[in-house]
XYZ file of C-alpha atoms in Angstrom:
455
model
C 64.645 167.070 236.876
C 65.524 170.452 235.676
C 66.088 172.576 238.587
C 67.104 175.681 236.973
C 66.581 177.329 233.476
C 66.641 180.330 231.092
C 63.036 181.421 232.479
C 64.633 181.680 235.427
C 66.944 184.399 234.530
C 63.953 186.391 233.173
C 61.456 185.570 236.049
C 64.227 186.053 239.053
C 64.671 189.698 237.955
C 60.858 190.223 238.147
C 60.581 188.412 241.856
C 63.380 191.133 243.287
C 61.546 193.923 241.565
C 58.527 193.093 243.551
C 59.856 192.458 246.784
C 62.838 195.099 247.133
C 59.642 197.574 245.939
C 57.831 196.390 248.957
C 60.658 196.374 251.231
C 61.829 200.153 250.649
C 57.914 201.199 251.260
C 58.130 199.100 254.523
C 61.576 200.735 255.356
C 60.419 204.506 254.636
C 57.232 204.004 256.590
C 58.520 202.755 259.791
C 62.579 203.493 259.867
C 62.558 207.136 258.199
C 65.746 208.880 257.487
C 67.990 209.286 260.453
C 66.379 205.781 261.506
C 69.129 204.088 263.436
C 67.862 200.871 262.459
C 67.357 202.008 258.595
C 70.444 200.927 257.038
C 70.417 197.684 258.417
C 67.129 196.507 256.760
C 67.715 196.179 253.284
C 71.157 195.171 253.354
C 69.965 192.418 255.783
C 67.713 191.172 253.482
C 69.868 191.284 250.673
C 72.010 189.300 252.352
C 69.184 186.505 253.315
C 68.378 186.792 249.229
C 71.795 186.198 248.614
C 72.116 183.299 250.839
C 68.800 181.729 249.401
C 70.569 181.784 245.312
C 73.549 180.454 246.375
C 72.434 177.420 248.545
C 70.080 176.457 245.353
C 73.459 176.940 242.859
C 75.375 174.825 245.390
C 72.731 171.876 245.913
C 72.215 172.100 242.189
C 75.767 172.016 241.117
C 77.831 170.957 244.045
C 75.984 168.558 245.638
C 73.430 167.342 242.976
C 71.294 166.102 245.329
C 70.211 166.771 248.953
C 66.553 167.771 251.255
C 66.005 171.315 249.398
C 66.032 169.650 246.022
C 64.334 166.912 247.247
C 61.493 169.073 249.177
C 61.457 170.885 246.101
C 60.487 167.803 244.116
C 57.430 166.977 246.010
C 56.365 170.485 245.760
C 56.257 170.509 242.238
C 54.766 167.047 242.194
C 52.096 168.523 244.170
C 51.324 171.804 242.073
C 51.576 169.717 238.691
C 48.046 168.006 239.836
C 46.302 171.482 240.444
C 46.498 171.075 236.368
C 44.748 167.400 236.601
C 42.327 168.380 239.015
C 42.014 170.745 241.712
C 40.503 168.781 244.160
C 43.365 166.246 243.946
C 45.829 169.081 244.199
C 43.659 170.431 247.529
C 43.932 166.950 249.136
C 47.435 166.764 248.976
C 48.125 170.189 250.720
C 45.517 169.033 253.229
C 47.439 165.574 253.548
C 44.076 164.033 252.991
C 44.537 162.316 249.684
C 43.298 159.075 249.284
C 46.104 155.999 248.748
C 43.115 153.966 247.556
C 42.193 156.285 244.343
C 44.562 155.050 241.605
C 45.586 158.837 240.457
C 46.130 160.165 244.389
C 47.939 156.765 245.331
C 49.955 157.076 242.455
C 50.892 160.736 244.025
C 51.428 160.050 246.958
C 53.964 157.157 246.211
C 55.926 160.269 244.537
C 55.864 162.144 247.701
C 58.778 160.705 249.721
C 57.816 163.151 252.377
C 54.005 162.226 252.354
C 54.387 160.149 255.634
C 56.683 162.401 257.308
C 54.875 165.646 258.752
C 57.711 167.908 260.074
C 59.444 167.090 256.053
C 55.651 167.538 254.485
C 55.262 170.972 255.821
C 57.998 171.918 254.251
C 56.879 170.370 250.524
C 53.396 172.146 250.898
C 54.543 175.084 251.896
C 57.247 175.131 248.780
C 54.183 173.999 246.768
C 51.961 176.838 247.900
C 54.633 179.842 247.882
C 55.347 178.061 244.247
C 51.765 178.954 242.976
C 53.706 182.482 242.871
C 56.461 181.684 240.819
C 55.755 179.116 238.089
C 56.952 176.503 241.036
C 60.513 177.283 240.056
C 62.750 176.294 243.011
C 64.574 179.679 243.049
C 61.973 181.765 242.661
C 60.536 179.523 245.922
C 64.237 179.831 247.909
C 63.546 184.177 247.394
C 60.145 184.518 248.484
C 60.754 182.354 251.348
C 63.989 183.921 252.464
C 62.150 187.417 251.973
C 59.072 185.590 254.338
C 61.637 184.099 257.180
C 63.540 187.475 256.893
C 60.500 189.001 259.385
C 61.224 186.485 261.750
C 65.347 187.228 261.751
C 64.230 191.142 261.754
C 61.947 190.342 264.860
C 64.615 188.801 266.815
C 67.044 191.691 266.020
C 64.616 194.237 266.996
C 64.169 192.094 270.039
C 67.803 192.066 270.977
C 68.048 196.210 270.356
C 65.041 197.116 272.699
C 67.471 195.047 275.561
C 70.591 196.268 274.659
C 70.560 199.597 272.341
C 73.931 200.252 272.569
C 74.862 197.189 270.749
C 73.257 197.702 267.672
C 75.909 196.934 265.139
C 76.672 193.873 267.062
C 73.560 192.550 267.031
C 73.234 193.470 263.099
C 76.366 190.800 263.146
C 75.083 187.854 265.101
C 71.533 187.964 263.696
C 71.647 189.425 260.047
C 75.115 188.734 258.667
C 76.220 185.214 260.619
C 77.512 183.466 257.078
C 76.093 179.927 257.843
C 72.607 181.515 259.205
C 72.138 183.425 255.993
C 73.244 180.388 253.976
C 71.662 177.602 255.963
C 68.607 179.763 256.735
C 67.509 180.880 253.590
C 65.984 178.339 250.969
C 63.855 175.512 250.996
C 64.566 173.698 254.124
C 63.606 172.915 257.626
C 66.273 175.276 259.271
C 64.411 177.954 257.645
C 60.894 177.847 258.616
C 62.536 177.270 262.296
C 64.455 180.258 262.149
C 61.673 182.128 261.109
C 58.857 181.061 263.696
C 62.241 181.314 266.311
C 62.788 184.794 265.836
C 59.208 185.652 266.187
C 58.808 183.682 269.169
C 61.510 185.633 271.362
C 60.175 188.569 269.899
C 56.507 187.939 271.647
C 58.126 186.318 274.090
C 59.738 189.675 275.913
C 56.969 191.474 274.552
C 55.359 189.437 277.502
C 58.031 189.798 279.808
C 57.260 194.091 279.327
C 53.380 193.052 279.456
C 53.028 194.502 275.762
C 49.870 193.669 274.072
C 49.123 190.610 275.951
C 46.300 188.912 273.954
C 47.736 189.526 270.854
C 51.169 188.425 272.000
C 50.286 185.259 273.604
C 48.406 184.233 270.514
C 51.690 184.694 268.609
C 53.667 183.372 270.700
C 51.775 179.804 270.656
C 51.745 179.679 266.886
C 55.138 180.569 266.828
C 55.974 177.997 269.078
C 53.478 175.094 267.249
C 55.539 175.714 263.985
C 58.742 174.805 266.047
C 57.104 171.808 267.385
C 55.628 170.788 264.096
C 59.125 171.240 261.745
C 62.123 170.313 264.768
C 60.323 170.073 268.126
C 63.744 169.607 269.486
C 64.409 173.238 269.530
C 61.485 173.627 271.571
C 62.654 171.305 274.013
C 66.062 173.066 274.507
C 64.067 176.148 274.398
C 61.722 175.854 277.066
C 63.626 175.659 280.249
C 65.572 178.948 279.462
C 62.504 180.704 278.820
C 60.668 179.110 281.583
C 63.350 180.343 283.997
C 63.475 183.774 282.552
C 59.797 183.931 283.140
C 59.677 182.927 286.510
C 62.528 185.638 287.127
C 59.904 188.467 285.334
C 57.049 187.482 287.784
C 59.021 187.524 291.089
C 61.154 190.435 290.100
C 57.712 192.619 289.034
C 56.026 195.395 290.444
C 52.736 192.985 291.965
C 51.751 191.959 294.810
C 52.759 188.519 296.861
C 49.603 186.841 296.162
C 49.549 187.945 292.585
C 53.140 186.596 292.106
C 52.171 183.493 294.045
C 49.435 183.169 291.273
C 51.042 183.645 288.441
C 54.072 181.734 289.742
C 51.497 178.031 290.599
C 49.707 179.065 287.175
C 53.594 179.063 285.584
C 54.095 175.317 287.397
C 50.773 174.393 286.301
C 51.562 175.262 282.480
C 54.648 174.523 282.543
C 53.732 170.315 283.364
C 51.188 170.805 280.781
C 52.985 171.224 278.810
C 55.606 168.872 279.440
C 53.284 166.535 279.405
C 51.587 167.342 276.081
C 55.283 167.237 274.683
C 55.903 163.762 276.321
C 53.061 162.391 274.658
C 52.959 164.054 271.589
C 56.258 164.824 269.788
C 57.397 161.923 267.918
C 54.796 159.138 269.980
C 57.311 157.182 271.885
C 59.074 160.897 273.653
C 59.449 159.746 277.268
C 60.741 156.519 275.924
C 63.450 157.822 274.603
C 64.323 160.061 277.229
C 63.950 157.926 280.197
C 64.805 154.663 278.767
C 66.400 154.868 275.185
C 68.035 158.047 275.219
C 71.744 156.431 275.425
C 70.811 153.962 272.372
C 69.165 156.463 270.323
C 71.970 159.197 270.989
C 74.787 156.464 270.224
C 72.907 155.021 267.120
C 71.945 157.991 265.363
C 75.921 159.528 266.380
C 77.643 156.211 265.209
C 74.966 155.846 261.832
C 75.636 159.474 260.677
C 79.618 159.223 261.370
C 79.271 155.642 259.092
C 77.166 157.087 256.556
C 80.111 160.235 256.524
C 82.801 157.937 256.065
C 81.341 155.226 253.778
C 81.033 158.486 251.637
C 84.248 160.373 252.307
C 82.186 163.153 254.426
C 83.028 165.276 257.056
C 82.537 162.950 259.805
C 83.668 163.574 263.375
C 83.415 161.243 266.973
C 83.161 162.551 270.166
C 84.127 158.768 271.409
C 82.451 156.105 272.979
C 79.084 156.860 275.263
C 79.277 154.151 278.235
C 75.361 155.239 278.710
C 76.245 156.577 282.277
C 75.208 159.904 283.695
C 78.837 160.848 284.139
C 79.335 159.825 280.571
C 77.225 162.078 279.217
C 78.203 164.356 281.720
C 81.780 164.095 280.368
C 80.577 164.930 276.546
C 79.466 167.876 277.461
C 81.970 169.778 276.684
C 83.406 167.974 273.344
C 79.764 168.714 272.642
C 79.587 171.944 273.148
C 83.054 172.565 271.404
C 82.112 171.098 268.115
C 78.972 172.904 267.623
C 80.571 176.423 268.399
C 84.586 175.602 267.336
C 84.489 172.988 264.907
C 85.539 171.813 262.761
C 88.932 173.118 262.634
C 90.021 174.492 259.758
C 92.687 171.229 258.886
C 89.910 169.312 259.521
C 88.341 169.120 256.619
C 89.125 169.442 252.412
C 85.707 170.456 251.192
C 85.262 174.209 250.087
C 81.732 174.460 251.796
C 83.174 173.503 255.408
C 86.486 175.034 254.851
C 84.399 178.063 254.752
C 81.916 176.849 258.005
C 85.602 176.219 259.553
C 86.900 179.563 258.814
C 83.872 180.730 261.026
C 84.384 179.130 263.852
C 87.880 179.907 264.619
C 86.481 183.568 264.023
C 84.241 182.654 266.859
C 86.612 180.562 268.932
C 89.467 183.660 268.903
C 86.133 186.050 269.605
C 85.060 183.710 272.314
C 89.138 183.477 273.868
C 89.106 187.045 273.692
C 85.896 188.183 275.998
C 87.146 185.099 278.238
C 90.321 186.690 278.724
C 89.173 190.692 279.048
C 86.337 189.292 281.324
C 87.920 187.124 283.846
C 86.042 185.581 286.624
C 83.854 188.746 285.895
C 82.325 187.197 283.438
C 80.180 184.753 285.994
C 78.957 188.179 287.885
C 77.733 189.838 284.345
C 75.571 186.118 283.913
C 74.342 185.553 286.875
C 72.988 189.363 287.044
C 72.037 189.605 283.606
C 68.574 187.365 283.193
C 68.507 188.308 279.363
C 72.289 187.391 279.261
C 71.474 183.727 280.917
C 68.263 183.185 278.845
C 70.329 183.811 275.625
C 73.676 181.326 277.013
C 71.151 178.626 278.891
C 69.343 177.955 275.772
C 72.269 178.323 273.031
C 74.496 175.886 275.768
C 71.844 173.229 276.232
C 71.017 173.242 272.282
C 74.471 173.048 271.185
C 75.058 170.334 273.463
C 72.033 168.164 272.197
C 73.163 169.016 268.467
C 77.363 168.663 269.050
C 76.135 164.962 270.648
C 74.019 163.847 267.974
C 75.106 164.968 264.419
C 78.432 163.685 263.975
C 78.840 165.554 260.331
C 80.430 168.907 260.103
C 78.051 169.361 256.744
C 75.062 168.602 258.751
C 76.390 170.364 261.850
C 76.308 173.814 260.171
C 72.492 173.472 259.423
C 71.580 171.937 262.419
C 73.533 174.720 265.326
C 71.876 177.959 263.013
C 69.108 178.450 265.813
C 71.418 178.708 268.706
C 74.101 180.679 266.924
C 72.576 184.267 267.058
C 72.371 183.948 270.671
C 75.457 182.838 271.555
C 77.210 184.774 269.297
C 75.502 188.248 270.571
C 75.973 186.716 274.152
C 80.026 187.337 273.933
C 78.858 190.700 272.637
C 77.104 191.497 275.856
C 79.843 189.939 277.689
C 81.887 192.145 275.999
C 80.280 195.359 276.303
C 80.102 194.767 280.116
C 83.781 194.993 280.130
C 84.167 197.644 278.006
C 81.798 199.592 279.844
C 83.812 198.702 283.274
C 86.698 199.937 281.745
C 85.458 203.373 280.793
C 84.477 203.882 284.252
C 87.787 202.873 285.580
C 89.206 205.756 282.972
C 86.682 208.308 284.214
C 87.585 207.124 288.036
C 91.309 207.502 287.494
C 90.469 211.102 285.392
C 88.508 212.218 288.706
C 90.769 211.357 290.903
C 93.973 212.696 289.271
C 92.487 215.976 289.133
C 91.456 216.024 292.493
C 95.002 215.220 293.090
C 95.797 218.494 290.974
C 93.644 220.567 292.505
């Protein structure tokens, strides 16, 4: 298939005309001159546009195969039938074609996806944003980007309102992280996540502050139903940091006992809900795997990827046998951990695409030595008295854990931490700026006191 042509050079051209014209109107109506956050939004997007092009040019030319193009196939399968017959084309976005009709079964046996929801979404929604663009698969990785860019702007706006003074670090770990604007910007799972992520923590502390609460809450769940629908996973590492951070809003607010005792046993009460709807629900066989499986499934999927990178001269990496103990997954933790944030290493790997990924990481592995170091044993006190700070290291540690454990490919790595990366990232930042702050008051101390000395 034909993934890119001369059309596209004249079409592409007409897409950015249309949506940088919407974005400046959207930037001179709410961030007017003098803004602070004004000349961060455009550049930010260009950035996610940027991002989108050149993972298409890479899968296209570099890899010549892979889930975007692949995603991208079914979509186009699915929007050539609108031509056929309408209806046909309706079923399929509804996932309600019929496998008996000769013309639909024959469809559907082109749509390796058909049978897989969370990889389906993604084909009808490349389908429908591709009734836009002539279902070209660039013209689909822009308007998307430009669509999931809302969510990345949410979170950053998110992380401002906390902390205002770091506003050109948080510009860094949400807008201009390389593998987030690469990973998270075309055709893919990663970037529907990222987008219904960012708008989740967004409506999530709008909560906390008991800001529009309706509206909010009604956000917040279809934020969070995306998630579970595309990588439910995330969810899952996502829930008891927020949980926690809630519970921490209701006992540290303004209300009475008996309305925090409320709202606390209505918390417990959602909370196993909803546990229990995820038990049941997620993939059909959930507490199976966690309470008797897990060790199989983690080792199997860990040992298949690591053969499958190998057998094809990947970027495979081991974290070494799991004995399917407690204290053996206890003791991965950390090797976990490591390779999602530090790896891999930058002789650890002779492909240009994870040289670059590797380059990153030690970035973030010096960053990370260096607020370690300034910090001290500080560093616990700014945590544990920080509940934003926690929320943000709770759920980036427990997801980078989960992901460092299973994955066992640097390629597939740098997709698969993107969602944790922003937060623990502009954690260190926080981290940071507590020392710095510290410091300046130690300066101002030692000013006050040597001219009282003076004097």
């Amino acid at each position: 298939m034909t993934y890119i042509s001369i059309a596209d050079f004249f079409l592409i051209p007409f897409y950015l005309v249309i949506i940088y014209v919407i974005a400046f109107k959207f930037r001179d109506k709410y961030y007017t001159d003098g803004h602070r956050l004004r000349p961060y939004f455009i550049p930010g997007l260009t950035v996610k546009i940027i991002g989108a092009v050149a993972i298409c040019i890479i899968y296209i030319f570099y890899f010549q195969s892979g889930d975007t193009l692949s995603y991208y196939d079914s979509a186009k399968t699915i929007n050539d039938s609108f031509g056929e017959s309408p209806l046909t084309w309706l079923r399929l976005i509804t996932h309600t074609a019929d496998p008996d009709n000769l013309n639909e079964g024959y469809l559907i046996s082109k749509l390796y996806y058909y049978n897989n929801t969370s990889g389906y979404i993604v084909c009808v929604l490349g389908a429908l944003i591709g009734k836009l663009c002539f279902t070209r698969l660039i013209g689909i990785a822009i308007i998307i980007a430009s669509i999931a860019y809302t969510g990345i702007w949410a979170l950053f706006i998110c992380f401002i309102k906390m902390y205002p003074r770091l506003l050109k670090q948080s510009a860094i770990a949400v807008l201009f992280l390389p593998d987030t604007a690469l990973w998270g910007s075309a055709l893919f799972k990663d970037t529907i996540c990222m987008f219904a992520l960012g708008w989740l923590i967004f409506f999530f502390f709008r909560l906390i502050r008991t800001e529009k609460k309706i509206s909010s809450t009604i956000f917040f769940i279809i934020a969070g139903l995306l998630i579970l629908a595309v990588k439910p996973y995330i969810l899952i590492a996502l829930l008891p940091a927020l949980l926690l951070r809630l519970i921490t809003a209701i006992i540290g607010s303004k209300k009475t006992l008996f309305k925090k005792t409320l709202g606390l046993t209505m918390l417990i009460l959602v909370g196993a809900f909803s546990l229990n709807t995820l038990k049941q629900n997620i993939t059909g066989n959930l507490s199976k795997m966690i309470l008797e499986d897990f060790t199989g499934i983690v080792t199997g999927f860990s040992n298949a990827t690591f053969e499958i990178s190998a057998e094809e001269n990947g970027s495979g990496y081991s974290l070494g046998e799991i004995d399917g103990t407690v204290n053996g997954f206890v003791k991965k933790i950390v090797p976990a951990i490591n390779v999602t944030f530090f790896r891999p290493y930058v002789w650890e790997t002779d492909k240009l695409i994870t040289k670059l990924s590797a380059l990153e990481s030690l970035t973030l592995f010096l960053f990370f030595l260096y607020v370690i170091l300034k910090a001290r044993l500080a560093i616990f006190r700014y945590i544990f008295t920080d509940q934003n700070l926690f929320t943000f290291l709770l759920f980036s540690l427990i997801f980078a854990y989960v992901v460092g454990l299973t994955t066992s490919n640097f390629g597939t790595l740098s997709r698969f931490k993107i969602p944790c990366m922003p937060f623990f990232l502009f954690s260190l930042f926080i981290i940071n700026g507590y020392c710095d702050r510290k410091k300046i008051k130690k300066n101002i101390v030692k000013k006050e006191e040597k001219s009282s000395i003076t004097n």
